[in-house]
PDB file of C-alpha atoms in Angstrom:
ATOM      1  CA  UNK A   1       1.254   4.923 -13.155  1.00 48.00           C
ATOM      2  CA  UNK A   2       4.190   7.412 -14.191  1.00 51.00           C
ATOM      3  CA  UNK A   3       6.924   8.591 -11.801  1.00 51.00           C
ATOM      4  CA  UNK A   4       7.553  12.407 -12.866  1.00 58.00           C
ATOM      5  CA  UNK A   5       9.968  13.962 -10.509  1.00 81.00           C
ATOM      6  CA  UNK A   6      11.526  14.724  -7.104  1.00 86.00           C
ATOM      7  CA  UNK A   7       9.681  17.208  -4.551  1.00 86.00           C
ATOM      8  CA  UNK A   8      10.584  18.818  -1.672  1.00 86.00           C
ATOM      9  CA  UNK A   9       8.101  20.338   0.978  1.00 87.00           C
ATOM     10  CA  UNK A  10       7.243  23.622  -0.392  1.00 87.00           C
ATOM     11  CA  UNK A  11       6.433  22.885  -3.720  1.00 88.00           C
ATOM     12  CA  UNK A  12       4.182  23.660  -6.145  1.00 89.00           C
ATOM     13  CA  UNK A  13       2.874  20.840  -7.749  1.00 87.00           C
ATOM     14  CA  UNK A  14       1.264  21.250 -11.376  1.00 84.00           C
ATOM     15  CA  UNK A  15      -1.677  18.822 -11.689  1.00 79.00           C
ATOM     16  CA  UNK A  16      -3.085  19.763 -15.255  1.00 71.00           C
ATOM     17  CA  UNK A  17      -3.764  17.247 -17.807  1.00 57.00           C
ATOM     18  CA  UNK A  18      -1.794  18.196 -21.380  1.00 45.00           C
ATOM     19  CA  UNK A  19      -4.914  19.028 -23.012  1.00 44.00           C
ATOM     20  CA  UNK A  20      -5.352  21.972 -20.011  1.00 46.00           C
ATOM     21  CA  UNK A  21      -1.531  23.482 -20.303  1.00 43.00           C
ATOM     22  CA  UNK A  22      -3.414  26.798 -21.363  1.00 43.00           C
ATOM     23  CA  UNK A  23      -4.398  27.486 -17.901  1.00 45.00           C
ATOM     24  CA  UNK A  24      -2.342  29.564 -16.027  1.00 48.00           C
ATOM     25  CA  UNK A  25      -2.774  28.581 -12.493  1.00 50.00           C
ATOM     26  CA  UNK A  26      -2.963  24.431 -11.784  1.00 46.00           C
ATOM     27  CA  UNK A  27      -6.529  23.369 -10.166  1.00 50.00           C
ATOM     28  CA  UNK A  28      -6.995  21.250  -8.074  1.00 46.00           C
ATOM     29  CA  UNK A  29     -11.493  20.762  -9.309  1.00 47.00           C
ATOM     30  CA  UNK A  30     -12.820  21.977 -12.831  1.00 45.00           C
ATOM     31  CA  UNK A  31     -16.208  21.105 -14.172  1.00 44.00           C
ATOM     32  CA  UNK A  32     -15.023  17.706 -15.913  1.00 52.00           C
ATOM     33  CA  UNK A  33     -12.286  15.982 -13.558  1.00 67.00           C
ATOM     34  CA  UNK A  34     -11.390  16.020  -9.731  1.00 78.00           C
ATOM     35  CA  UNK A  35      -8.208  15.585  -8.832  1.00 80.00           C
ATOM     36  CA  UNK A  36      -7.606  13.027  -6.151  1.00 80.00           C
ATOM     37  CA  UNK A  37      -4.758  13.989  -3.604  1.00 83.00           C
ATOM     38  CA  UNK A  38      -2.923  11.412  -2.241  1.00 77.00           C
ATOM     39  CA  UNK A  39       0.144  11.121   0.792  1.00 76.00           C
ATOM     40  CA  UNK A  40       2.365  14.261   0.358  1.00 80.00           C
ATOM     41  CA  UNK A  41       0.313  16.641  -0.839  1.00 85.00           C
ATOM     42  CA  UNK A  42      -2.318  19.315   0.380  1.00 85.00           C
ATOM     43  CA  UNK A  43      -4.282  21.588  -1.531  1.00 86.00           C
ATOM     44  CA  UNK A  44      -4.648  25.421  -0.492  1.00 81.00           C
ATOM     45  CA  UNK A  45      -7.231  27.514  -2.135  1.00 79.00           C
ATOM     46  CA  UNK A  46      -6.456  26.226  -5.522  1.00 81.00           C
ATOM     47  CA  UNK A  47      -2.841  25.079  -5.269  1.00 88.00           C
ATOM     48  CA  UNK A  48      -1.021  21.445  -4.735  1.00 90.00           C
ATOM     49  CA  UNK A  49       1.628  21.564  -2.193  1.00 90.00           C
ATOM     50  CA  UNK A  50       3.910  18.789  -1.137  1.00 87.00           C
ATOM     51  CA  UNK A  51       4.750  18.824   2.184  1.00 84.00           C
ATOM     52  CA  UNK A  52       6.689  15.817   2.324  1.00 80.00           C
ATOM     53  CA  UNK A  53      10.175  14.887   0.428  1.00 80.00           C
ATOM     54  CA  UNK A  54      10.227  12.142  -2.266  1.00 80.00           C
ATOM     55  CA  UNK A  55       8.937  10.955  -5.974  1.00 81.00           C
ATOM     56  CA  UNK A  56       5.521  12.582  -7.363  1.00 85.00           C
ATOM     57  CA  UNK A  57       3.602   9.976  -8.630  1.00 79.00           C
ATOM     58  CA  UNK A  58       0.571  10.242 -10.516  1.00 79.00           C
ATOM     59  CA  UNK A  59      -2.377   7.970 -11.881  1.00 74.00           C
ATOM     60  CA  UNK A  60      -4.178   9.011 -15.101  1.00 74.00           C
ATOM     61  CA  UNK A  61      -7.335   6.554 -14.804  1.00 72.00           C
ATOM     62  CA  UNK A  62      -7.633   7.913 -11.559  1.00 73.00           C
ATOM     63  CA  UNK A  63      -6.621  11.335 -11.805  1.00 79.00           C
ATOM     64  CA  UNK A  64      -4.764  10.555  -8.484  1.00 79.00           C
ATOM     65  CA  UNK A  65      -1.359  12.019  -7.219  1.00 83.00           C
ATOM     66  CA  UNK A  66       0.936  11.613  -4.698  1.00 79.00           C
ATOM     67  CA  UNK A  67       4.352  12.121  -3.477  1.00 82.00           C
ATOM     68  CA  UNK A  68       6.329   8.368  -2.289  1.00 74.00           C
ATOM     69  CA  UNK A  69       8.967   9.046  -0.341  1.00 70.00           C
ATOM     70  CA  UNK A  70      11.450   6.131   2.394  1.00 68.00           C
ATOM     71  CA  UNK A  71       9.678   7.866   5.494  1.00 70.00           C
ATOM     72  CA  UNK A  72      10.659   5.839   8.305  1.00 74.00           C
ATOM     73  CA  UNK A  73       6.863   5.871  10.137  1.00 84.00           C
ATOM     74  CA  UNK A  74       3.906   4.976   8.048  1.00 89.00           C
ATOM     75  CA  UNK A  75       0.916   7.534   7.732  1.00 86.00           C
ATOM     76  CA  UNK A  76      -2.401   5.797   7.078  1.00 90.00           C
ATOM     77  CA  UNK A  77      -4.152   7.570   3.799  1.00 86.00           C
ATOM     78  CA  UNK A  78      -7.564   6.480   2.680  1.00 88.00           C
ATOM     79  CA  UNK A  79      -7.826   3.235   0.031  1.00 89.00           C
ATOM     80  CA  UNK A  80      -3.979   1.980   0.824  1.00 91.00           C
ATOM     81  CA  UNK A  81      -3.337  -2.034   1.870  1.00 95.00           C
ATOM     82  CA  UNK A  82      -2.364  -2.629   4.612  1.00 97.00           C
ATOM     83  CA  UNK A  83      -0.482  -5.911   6.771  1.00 98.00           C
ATOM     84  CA  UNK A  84      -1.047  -5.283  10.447  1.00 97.00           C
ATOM     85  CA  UNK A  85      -1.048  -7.203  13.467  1.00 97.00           C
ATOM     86  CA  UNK A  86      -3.996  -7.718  16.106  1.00 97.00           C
ATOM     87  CA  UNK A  87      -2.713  -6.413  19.450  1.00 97.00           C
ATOM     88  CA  UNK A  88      -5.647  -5.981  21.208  1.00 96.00           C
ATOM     89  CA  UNK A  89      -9.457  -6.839  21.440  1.00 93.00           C
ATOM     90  CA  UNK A  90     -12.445  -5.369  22.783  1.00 88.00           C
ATOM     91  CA  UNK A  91     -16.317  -5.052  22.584  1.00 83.00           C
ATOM     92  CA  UNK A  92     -16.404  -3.537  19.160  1.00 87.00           C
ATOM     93  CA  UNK A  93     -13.714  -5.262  17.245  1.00 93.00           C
ATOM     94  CA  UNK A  94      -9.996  -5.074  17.652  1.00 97.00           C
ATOM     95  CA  UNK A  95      -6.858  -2.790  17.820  1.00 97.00           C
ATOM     96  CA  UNK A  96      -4.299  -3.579  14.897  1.00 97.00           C
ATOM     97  CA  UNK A  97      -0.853  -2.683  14.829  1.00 97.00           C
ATOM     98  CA  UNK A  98      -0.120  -1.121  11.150  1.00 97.00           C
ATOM     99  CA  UNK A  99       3.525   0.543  11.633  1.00 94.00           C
ATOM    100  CA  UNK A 100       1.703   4.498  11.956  1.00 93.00           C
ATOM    101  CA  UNK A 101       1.772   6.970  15.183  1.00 90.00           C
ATOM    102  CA  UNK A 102      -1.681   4.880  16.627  1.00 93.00           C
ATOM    103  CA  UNK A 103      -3.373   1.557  16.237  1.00 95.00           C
ATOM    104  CA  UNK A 104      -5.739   1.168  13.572  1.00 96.00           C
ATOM    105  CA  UNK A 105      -9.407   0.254  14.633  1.00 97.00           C
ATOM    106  CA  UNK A 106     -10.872  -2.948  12.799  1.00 97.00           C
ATOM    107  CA  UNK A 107     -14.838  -3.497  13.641  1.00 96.00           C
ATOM    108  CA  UNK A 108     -16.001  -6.618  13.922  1.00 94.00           C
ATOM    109  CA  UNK A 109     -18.356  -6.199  11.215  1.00 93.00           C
ATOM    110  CA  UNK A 110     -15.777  -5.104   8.732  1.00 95.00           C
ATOM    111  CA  UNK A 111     -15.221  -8.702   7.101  1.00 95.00           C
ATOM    112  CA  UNK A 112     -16.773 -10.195   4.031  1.00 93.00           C
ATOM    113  CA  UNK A 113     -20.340 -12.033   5.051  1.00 89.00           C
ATOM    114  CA  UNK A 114     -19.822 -10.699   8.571  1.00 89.00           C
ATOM    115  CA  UNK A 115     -22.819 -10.430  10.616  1.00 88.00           C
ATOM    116  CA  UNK A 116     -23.553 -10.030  14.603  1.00 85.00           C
ATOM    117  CA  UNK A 117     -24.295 -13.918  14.975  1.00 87.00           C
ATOM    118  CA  UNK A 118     -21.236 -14.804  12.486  1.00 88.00           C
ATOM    119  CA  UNK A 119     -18.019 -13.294  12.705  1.00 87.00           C
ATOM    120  CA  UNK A 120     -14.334 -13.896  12.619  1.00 89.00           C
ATOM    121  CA  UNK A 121     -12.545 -14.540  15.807  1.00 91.00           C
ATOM    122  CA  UNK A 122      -8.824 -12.999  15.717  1.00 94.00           C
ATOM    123  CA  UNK A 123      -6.462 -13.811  18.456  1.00 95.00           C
ATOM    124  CA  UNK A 124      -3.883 -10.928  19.551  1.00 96.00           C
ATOM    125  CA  UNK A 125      -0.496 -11.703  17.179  1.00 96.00           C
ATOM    126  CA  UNK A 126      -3.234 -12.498  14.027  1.00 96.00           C
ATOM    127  CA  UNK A 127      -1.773 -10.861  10.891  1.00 97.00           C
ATOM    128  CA  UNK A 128      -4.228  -9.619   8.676  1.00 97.00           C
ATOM    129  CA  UNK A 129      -4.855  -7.918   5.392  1.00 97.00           C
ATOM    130  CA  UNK A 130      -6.629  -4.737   5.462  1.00 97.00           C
ATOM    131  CA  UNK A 131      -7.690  -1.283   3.557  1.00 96.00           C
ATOM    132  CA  UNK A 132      -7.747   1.826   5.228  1.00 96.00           C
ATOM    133  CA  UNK A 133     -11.554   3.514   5.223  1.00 95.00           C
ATOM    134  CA  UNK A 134     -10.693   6.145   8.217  1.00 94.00           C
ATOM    135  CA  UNK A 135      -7.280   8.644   8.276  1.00 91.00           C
ATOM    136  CA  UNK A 136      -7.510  11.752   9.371  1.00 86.00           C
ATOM    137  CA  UNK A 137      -5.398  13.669  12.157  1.00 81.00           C
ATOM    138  CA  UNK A 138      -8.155  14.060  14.622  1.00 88.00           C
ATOM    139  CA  UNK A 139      -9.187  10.033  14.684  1.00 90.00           C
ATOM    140  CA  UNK A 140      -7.034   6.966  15.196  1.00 92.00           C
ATOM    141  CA  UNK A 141      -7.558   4.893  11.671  1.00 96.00           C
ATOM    142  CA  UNK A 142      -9.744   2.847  10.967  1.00 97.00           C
ATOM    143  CA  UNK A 143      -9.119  -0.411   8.316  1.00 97.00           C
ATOM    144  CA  UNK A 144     -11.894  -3.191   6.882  1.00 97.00           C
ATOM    145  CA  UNK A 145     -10.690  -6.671   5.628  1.00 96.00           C
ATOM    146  CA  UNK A 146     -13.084  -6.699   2.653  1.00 95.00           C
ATOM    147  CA  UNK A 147     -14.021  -3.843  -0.057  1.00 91.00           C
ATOM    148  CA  UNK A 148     -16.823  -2.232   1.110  1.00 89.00           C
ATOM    149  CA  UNK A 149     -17.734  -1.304  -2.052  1.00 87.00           C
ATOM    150  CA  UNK A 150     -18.157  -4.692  -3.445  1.00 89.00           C
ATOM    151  CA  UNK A 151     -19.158  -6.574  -0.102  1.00 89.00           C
ATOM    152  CA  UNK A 152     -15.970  -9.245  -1.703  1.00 91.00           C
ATOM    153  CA  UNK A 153     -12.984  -9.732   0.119  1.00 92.00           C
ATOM    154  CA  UNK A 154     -10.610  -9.670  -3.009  1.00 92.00           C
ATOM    155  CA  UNK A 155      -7.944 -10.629  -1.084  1.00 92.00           C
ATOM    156  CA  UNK A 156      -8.221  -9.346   2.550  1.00 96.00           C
ATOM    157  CA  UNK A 157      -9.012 -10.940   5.637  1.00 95.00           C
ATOM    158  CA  UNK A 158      -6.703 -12.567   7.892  1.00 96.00           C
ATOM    159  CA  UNK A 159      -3.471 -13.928   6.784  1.00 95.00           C
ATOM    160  CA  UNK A 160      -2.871 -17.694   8.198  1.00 90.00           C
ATOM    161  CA  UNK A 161       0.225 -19.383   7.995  1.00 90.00           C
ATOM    162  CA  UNK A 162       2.846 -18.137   6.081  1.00 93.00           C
ATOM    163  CA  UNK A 163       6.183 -15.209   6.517  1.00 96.00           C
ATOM    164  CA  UNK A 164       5.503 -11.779   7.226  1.00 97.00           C
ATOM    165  CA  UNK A 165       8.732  -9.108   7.186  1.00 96.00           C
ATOM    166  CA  UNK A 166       9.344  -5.340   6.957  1.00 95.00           C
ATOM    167  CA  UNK A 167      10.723  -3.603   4.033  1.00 93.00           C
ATOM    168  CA  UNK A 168      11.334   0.397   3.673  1.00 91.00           C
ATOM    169  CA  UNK A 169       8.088   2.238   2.655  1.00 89.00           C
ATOM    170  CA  UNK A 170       9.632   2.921  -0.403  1.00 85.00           C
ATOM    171  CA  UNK A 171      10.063  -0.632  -1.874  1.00 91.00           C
ATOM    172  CA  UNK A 172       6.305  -1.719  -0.224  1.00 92.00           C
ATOM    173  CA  UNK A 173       4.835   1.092  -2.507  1.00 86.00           C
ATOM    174  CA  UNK A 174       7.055  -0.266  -5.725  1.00 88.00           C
ATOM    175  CA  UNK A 175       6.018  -3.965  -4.985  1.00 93.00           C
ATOM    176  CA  UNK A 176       2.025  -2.938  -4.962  1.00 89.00           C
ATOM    177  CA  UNK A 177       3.031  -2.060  -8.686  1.00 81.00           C
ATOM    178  CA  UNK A 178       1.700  -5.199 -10.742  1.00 75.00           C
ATOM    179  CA  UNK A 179       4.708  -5.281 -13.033  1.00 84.00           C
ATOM    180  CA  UNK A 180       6.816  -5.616  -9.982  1.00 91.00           C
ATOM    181  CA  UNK A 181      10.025  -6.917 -12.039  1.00 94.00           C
ATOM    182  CA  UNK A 182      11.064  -8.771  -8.615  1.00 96.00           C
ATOM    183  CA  UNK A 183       7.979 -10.544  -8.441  1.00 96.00           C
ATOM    184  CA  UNK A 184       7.309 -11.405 -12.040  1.00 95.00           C
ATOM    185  CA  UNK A 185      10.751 -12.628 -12.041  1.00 95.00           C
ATOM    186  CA  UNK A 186       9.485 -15.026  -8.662  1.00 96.00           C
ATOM    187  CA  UNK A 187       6.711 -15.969 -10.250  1.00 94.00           C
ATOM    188  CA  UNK A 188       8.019 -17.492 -13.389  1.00 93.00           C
ATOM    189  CA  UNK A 189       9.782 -19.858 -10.897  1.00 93.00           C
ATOM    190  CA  UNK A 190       8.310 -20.518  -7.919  1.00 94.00           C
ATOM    191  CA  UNK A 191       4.304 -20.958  -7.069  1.00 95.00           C
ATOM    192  CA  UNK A 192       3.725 -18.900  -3.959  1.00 96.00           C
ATOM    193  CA  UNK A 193       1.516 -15.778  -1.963  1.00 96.00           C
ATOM    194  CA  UNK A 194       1.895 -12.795  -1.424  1.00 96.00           C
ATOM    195  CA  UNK A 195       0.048  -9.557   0.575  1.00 96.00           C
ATOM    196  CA  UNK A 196       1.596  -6.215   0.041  1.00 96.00           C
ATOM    197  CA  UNK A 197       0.839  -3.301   2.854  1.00 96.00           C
ATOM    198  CA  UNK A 198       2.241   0.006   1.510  1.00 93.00           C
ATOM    199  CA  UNK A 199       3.044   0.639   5.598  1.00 94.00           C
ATOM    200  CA  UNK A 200       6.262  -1.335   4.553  1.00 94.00           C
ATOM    201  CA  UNK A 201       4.928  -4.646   5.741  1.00 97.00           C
ATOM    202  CA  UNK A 202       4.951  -8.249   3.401  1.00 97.00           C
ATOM    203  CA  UNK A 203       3.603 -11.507   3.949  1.00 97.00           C
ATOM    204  CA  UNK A 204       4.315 -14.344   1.744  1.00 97.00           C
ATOM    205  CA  UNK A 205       3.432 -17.985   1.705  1.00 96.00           C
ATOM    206  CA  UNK A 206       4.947 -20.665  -0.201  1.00 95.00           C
ATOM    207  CA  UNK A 207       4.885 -24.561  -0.271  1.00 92.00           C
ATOM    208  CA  UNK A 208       7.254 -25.143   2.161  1.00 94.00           C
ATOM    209  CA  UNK A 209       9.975 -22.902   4.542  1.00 94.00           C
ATOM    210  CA  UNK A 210      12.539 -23.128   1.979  1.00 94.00           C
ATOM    211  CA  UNK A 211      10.433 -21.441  -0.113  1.00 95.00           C
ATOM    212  CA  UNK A 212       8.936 -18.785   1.581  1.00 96.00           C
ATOM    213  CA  UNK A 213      12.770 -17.593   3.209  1.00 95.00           C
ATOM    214  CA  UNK A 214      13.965 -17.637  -0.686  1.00 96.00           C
ATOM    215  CA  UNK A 215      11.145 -15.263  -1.585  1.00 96.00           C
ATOM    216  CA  UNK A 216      11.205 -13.281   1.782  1.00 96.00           C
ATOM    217  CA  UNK A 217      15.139 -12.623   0.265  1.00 95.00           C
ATOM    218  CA  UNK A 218      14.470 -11.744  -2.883  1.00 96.00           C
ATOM    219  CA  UNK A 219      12.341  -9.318  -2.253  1.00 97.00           C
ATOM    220  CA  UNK A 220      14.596  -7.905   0.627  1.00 95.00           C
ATOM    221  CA  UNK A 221      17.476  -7.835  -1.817  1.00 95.00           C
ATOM    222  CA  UNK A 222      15.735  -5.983  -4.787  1.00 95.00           C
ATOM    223  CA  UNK A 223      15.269  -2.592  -3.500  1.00 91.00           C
ATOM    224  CA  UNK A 224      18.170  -1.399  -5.408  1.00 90.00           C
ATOM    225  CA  UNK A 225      18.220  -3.512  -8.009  1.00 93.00           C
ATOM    226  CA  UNK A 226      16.592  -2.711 -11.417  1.00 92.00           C
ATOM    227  CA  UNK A 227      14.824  -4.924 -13.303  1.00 93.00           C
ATOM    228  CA  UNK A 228      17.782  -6.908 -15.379  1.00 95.00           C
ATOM    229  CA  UNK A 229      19.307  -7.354 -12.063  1.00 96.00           C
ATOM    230  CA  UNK A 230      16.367  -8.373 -10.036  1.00 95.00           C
ATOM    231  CA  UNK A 231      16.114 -11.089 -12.916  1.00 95.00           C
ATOM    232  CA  UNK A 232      19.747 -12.069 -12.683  1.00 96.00           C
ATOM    233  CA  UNK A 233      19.726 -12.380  -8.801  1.00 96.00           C
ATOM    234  CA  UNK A 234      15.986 -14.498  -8.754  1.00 96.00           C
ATOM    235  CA  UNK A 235      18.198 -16.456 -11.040  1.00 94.00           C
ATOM    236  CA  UNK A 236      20.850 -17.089  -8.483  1.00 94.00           C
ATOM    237  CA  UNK A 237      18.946 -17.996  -5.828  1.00 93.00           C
ATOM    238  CA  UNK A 238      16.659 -20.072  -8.028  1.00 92.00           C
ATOM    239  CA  UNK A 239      20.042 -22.340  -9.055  1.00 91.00           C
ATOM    240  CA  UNK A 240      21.030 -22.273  -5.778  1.00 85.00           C
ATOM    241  CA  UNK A 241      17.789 -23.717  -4.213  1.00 77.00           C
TER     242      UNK A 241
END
């Protein structure tokens, strides 16, 4: 993943590979690669816009971009985690809170192993762990607690137990990152869990309350830290435990 620049709406956004810096205009679909668009940006005819304010980001094993920016509302985008919160039920499945304009929709069906005679029961106030499958501005979204793909959970499904706090959108979509330096830092320390929803909602569980509040803190604390001082301030709180 490589952070490139700053956008602002309006912009043009330059999505050839090096090898293709001979072409004059920047396409969006040649006869070898598609280019996946991600929050931030549309395409028109055979431009990339941005049409929000923030970092371009972009992913060369996926060939995906996208601009992340601090919005203050989350906007569901296909394939992003999610941490909502079951507000509602009815016959089909159930109505989860995910921090965007509308409630996501969450079938019944749309857990690992689910089936019409076996299914999860989720009471309203359940946190759960969730990809988005449906976004679109003409349907509420729509999220599954497994990877359809697969038919394996890898890690969704309903969150028991356990801390769950809001961060800005901004640090969510740096803590997805896998070299997180505030969680590497946690983990060389303390054992615990934790679910990471780029709509700017965590969960973590640890061993006990002390724990979990010391990692809920961390991570609250680092989003304007760097990584020496993420390490210095785990540290700290580490000592002071």
């Amino acid at each position: 993943m490589a952070s490139t620049k700053v956008v602002l709406p309006g912009d043009i956004i330059d999505t050839r590979r090096e090898e293709d810096t001979t072409q004059q205009e920047p396409n969006v679909e040649d006869e070898e690669t598609v280019i996946r668009l991600g929050p931030g940006l549309i395409q028109a005819s055979e431009v990339v816009t941005a049409v929000t304010a923030g970092v371009l980001h972009s992913n060369s094993d996926t060939n995906r971009w996208w601009v992340a920016g601090n919005k203050r509302r989350y906007v569901a985008a296909v394939g992003e985690p999610v941490v909502g919160v079951v507000v509602a039920r009815h016959g089909e499945g159930y109505r989860v809170d995910i921090g965007s304009a509308h409630d996501a929709l969450l079938p019944l069906l749309a857990f690992e192993g689910a089936t019409k005679r076996n299914k999860p029961n989720l009471a309203v106030g359940t946190v759960v762990y969730g990809r988005v499958v449906v976004a679109n501005s003409v349907m509420d979204p729509e999220i599954e607690c497994y990877n359809s793909n697969t038919g394996k959970s890898e890690g969704y499904g309903e969150l028991s137990e356990g801390f769950m706090f809001k961060c800005s959108l901004g640090l969510a979509r740096r803590l997805i990152d896998t070299k997180a330096p505030v969680l590497a830092a946690l983990g060389s320390g303390v054992p615990f869990e934790v679910a990471v929803g780029v709509n700017g909602r965590v969960w973590v569980n640890a061993e006990n309350v002390e724990t979990t509040i010391l990692v809920a803190n961390a991570i609250r604390n680092s989003e304007y830290l760097d990584a020496k001082q993420c390490r210095q301030m785990v540290k700290e709180l580490l000592e002071k435990q």
